[in-house]
mmCIF file of C-alpha atoms in Angstrom:
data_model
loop_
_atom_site.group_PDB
_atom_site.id
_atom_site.type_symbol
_atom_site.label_atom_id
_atom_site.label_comp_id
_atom_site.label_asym_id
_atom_site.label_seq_id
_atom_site.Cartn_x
_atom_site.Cartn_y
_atom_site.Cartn_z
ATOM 1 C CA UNK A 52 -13.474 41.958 -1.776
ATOM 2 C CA UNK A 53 -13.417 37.846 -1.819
ATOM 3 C CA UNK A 54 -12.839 38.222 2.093
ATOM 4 C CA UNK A 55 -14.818 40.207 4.244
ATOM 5 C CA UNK A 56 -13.743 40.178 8.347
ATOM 6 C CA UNK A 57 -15.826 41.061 11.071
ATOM 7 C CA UNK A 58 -13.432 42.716 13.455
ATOM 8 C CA UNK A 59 -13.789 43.170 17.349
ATOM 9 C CA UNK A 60 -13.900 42.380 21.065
ATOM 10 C CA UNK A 61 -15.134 39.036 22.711
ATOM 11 C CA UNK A 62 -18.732 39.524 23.204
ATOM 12 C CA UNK A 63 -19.206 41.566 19.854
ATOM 13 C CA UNK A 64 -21.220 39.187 17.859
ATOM 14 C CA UNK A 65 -18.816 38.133 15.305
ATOM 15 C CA UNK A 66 -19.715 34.812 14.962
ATOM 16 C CA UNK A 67 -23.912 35.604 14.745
ATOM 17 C CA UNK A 68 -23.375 38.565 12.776
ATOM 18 C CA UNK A 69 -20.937 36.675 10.696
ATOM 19 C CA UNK A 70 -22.837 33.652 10.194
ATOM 20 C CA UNK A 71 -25.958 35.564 9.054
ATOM 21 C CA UNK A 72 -23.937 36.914 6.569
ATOM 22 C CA UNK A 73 -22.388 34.477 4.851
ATOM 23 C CA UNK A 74 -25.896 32.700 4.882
ATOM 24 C CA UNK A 75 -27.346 35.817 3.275
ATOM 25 C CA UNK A 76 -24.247 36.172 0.954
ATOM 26 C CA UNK A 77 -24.275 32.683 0.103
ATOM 27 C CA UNK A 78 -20.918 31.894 0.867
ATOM 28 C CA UNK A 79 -18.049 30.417 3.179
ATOM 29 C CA UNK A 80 -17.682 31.301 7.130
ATOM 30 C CA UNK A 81 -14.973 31.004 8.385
ATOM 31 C CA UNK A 82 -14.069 31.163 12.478
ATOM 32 C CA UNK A 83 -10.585 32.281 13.402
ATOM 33 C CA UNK A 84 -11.526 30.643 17.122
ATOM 34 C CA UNK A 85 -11.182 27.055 15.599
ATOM 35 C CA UNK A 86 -7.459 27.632 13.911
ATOM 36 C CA UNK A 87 -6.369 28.683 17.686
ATOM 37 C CA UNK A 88 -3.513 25.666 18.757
ATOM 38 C CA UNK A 89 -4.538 24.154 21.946
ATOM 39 C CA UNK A 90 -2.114 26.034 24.172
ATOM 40 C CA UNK A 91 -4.248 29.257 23.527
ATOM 41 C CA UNK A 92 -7.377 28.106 24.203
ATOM 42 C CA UNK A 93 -6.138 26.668 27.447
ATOM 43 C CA UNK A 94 -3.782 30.135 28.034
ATOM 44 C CA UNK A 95 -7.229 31.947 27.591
ATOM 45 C CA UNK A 96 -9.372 29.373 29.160
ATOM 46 C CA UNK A 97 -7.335 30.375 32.515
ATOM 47 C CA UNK A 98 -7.461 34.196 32.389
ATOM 48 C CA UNK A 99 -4.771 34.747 30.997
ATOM 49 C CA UNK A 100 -4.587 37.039 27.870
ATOM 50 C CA UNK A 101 -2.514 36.247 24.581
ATOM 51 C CA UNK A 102 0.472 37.598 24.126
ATOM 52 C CA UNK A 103 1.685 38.884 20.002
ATOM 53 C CA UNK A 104 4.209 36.116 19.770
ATOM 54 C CA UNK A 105 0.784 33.844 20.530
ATOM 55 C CA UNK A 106 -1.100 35.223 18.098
ATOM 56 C CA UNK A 107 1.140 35.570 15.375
ATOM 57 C CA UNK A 108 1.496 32.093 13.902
ATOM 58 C CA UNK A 109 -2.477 31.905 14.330
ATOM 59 C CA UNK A 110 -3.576 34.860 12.451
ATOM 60 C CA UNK A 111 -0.781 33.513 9.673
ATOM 61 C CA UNK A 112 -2.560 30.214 9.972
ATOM 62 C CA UNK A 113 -6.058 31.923 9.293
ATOM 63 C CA UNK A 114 -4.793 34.153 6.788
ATOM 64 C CA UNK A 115 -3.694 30.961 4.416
ATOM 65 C CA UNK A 116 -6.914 28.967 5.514
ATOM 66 C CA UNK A 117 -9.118 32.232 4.110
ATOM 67 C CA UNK A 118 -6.571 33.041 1.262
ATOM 68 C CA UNK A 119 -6.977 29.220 0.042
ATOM 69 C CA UNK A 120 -10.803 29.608 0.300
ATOM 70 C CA UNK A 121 -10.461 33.160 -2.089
ATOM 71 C CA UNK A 122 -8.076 31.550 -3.867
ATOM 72 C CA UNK A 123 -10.488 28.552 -5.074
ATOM 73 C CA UNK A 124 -12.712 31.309 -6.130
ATOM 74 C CA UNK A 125 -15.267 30.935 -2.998
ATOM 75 C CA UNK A 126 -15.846 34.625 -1.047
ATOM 76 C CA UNK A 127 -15.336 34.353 2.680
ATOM 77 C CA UNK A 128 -16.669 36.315 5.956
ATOM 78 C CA UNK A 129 -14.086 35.677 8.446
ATOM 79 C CA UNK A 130 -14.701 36.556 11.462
ATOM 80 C CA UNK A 131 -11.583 37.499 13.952
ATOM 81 C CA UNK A 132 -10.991 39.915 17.009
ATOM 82 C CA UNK A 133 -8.191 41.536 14.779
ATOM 83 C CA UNK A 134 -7.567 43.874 17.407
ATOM 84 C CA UNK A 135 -4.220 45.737 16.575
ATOM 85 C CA UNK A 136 -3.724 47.261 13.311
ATOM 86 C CA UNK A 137 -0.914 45.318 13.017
ATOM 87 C CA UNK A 138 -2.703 41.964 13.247
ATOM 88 C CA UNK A 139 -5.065 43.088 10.583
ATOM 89 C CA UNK A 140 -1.839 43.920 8.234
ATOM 90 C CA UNK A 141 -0.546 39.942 8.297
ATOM 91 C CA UNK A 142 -4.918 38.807 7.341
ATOM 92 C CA UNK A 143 -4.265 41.256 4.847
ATOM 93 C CA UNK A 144 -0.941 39.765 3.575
ATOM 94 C CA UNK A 145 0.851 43.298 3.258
ATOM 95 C CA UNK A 146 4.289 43.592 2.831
ATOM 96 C CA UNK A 147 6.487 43.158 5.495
ATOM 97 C CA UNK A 148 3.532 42.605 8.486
ATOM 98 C CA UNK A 149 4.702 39.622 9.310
ATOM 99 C CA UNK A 150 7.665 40.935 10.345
ATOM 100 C CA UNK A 151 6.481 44.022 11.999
ATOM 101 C CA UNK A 152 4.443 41.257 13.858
ATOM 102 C CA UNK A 153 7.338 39.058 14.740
ATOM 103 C CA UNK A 154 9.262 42.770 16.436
ATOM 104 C CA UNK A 155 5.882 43.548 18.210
ATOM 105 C CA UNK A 156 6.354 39.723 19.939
ATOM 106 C CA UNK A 157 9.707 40.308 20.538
ATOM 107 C CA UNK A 158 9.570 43.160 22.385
ATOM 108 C CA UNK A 159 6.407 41.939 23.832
ATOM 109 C CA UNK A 160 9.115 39.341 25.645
ATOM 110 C CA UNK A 161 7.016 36.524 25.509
ATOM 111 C CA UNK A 162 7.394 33.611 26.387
ATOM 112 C CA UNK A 163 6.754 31.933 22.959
ATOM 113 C CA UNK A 164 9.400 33.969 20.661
ATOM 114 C CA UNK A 165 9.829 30.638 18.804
ATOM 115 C CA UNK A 166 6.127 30.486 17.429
ATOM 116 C CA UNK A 167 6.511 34.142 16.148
ATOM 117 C CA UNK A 168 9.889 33.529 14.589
ATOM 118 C CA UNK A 169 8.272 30.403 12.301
ATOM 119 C CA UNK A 170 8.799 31.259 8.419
ATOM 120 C CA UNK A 171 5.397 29.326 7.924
ATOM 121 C CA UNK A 172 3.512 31.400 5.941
ATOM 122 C CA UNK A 173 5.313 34.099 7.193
ATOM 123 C CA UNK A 174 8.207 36.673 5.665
ATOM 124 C CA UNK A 175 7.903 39.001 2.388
ATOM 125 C CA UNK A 176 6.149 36.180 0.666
ATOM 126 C CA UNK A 177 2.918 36.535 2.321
ATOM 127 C CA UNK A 178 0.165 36.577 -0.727
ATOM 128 C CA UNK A 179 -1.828 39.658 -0.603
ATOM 129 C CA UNK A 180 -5.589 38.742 0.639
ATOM 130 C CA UNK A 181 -8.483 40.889 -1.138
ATOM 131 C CA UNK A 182 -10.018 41.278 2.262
ATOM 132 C CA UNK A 183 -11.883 44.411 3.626
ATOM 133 C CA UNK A 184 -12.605 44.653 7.726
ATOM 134 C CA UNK A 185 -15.584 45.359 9.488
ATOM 135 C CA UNK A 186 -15.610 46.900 13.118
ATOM 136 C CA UNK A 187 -18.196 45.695 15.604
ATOM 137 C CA UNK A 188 -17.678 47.031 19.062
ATOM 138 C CA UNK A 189 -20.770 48.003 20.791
ATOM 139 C CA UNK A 190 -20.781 49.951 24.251
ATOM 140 C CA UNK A 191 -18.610 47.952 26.610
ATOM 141 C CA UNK A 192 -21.554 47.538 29.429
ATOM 142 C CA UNK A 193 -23.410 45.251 26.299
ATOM 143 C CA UNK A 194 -20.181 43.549 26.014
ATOM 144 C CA UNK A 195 -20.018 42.668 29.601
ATOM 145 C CA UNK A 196 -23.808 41.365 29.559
ATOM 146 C CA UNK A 197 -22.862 39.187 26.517
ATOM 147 C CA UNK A 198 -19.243 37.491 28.053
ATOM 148 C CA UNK A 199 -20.995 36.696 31.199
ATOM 149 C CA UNK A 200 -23.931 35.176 29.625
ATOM 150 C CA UNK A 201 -21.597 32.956 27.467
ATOM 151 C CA UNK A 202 -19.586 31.969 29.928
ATOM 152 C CA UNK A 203 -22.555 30.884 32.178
ATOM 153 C CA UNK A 204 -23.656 28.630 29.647
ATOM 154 C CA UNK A 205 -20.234 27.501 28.869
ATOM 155 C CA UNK A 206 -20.854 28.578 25.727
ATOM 156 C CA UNK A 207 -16.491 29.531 24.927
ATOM 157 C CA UNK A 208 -13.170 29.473 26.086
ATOM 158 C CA UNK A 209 -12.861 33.352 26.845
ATOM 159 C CA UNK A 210 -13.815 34.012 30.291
ATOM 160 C CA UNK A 211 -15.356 37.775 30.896
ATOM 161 C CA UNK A 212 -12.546 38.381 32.845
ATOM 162 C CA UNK A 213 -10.260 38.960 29.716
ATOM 163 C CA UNK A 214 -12.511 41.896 28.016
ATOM 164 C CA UNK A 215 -10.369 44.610 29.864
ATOM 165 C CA UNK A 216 -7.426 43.155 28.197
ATOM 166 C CA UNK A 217 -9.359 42.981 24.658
ATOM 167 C CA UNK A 218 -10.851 46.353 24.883
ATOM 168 C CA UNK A 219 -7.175 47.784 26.060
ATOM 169 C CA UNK A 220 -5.401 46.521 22.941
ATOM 170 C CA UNK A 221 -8.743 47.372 20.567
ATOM 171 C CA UNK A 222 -6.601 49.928 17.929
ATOM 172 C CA UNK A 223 -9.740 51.714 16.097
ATOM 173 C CA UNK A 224 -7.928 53.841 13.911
ATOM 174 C CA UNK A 225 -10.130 55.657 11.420
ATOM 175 C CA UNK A 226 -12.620 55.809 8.794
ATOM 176 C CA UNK A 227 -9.789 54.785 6.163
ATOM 177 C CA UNK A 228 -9.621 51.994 7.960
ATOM 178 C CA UNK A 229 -12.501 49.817 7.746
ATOM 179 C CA UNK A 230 -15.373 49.097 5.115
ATOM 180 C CA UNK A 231 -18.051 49.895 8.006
ATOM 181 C CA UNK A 232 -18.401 50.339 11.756
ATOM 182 C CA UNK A 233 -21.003 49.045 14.125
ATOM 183 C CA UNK A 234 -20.205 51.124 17.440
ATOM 184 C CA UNK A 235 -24.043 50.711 18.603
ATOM 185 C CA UNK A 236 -26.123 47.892 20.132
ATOM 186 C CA UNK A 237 -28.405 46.827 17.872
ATOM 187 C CA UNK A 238 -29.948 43.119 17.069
ATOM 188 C CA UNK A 239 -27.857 40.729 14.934
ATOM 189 C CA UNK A 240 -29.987 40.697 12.150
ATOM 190 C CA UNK A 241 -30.009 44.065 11.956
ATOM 191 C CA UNK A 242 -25.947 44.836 11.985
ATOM 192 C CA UNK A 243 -26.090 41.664 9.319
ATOM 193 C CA UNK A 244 -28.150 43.391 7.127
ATOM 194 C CA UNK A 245 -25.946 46.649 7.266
ATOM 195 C CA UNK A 246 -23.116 44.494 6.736
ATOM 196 C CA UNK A 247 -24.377 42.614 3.565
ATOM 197 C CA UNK A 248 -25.129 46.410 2.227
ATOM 198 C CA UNK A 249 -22.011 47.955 2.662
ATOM 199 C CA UNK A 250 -19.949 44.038 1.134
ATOM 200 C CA UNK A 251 -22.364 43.527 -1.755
ATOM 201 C CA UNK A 252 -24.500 45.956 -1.791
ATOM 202 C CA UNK A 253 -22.831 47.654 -4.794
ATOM 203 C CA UNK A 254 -21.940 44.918 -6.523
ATOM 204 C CA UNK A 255 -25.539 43.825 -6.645
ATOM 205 C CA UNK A 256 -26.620 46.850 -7.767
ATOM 206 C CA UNK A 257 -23.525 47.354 -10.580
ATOM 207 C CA UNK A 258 -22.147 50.494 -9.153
#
């Protein structure tokens, strides 16, 4: 897979876990945090959780961003919350997500059907990504411990008090569903190293 995403709920360790392993891969990283448009960070940055027809133009905008990257032959970890199913369908670039995204907004009634409704990058012509997703969600009280600590230091725009939200709209599915799962507590470097074994592990090793 030229893009590998690190899936899961503020708090997770995407970004650490993500960085390590595109350092240990040798390749891109890529934050989904820095493509948000202003008027999510501040929507989020007052407690007040995104809605689909928010997200939807973003995750288009960090699907071409990370299919560009693949595209100039460079591999990718990405890391973004992903939460739904259906949000991991338009990173993928599958047919017709972004329109089952655009009818989740819709009857989401936000506020922002316009955004949704924007054909950038959006519609049947969506290029497929070769992307595989990672889940990292460890218990929720280590979440908690983690948000509050970050915002303390002022560390990021999500304030603890949106993990409910995140954790409430978290879709797991199944094993089908993701290249690994990290559902336990452990350091960084280790969940880094389990990640880099299940990406390239294989492909190092010619099987």
């Amino acid at each position: 897979m030229a893009v590998l995403c690190l899936c899961g709920p503020s708090g997770c360790g995407k970004t650490t876990v993500g960085r390590a392993v595109a350092r240990g891969a040798g390749c891109d990283f890529l934050d989904a945090d820095d493509l948000h448009p202003p008027a999510n960070r501040r929507k989020m940055a007052e407690g007040t959780p995104l809605a689909d027809a928010d997200r939807a133009p973003w995750l288009r905008a960090v699907r071409r961003e990370a299919a560009a990257r693949a595209g100039a032959g460079r591999r990718v970890v990405l890391a973004c919350s992903a939460l739904k199913a259906s949000y991991r369908r338009v990173l993928s670039g599958a047919a017709g997500a972004d329109e089952e995204a655009e009818a989740e907004a819709a009857a989401g009634h936000s506020a922002a059907p316009a955004a949704a409704q924007s054909p950038s990058g959006g519609g049947g012509g969506a290029t497929p990504v070769d992307i595989a997703f990672v889940l990292l969600n460890p218990p929720r009280p280590a979440l908690e411990a983690r948000v509050r600590a970050r915002e303390a230091a002022g560390r990021h725009f999500m304030p603890a008090a949106l993990l409910g939200s995140q954790l409430a709209a978290l879709e797991t599915g199944g094993a089908a569903d993701w290249l690994l799962v990290i559902d336990d507590d452990r350091p960084p470097e280790a969940a880094a190293a389990a990640v880099l074994e299940a990406w390239l592990g294989p492909i190092r090793r010619g099987s």
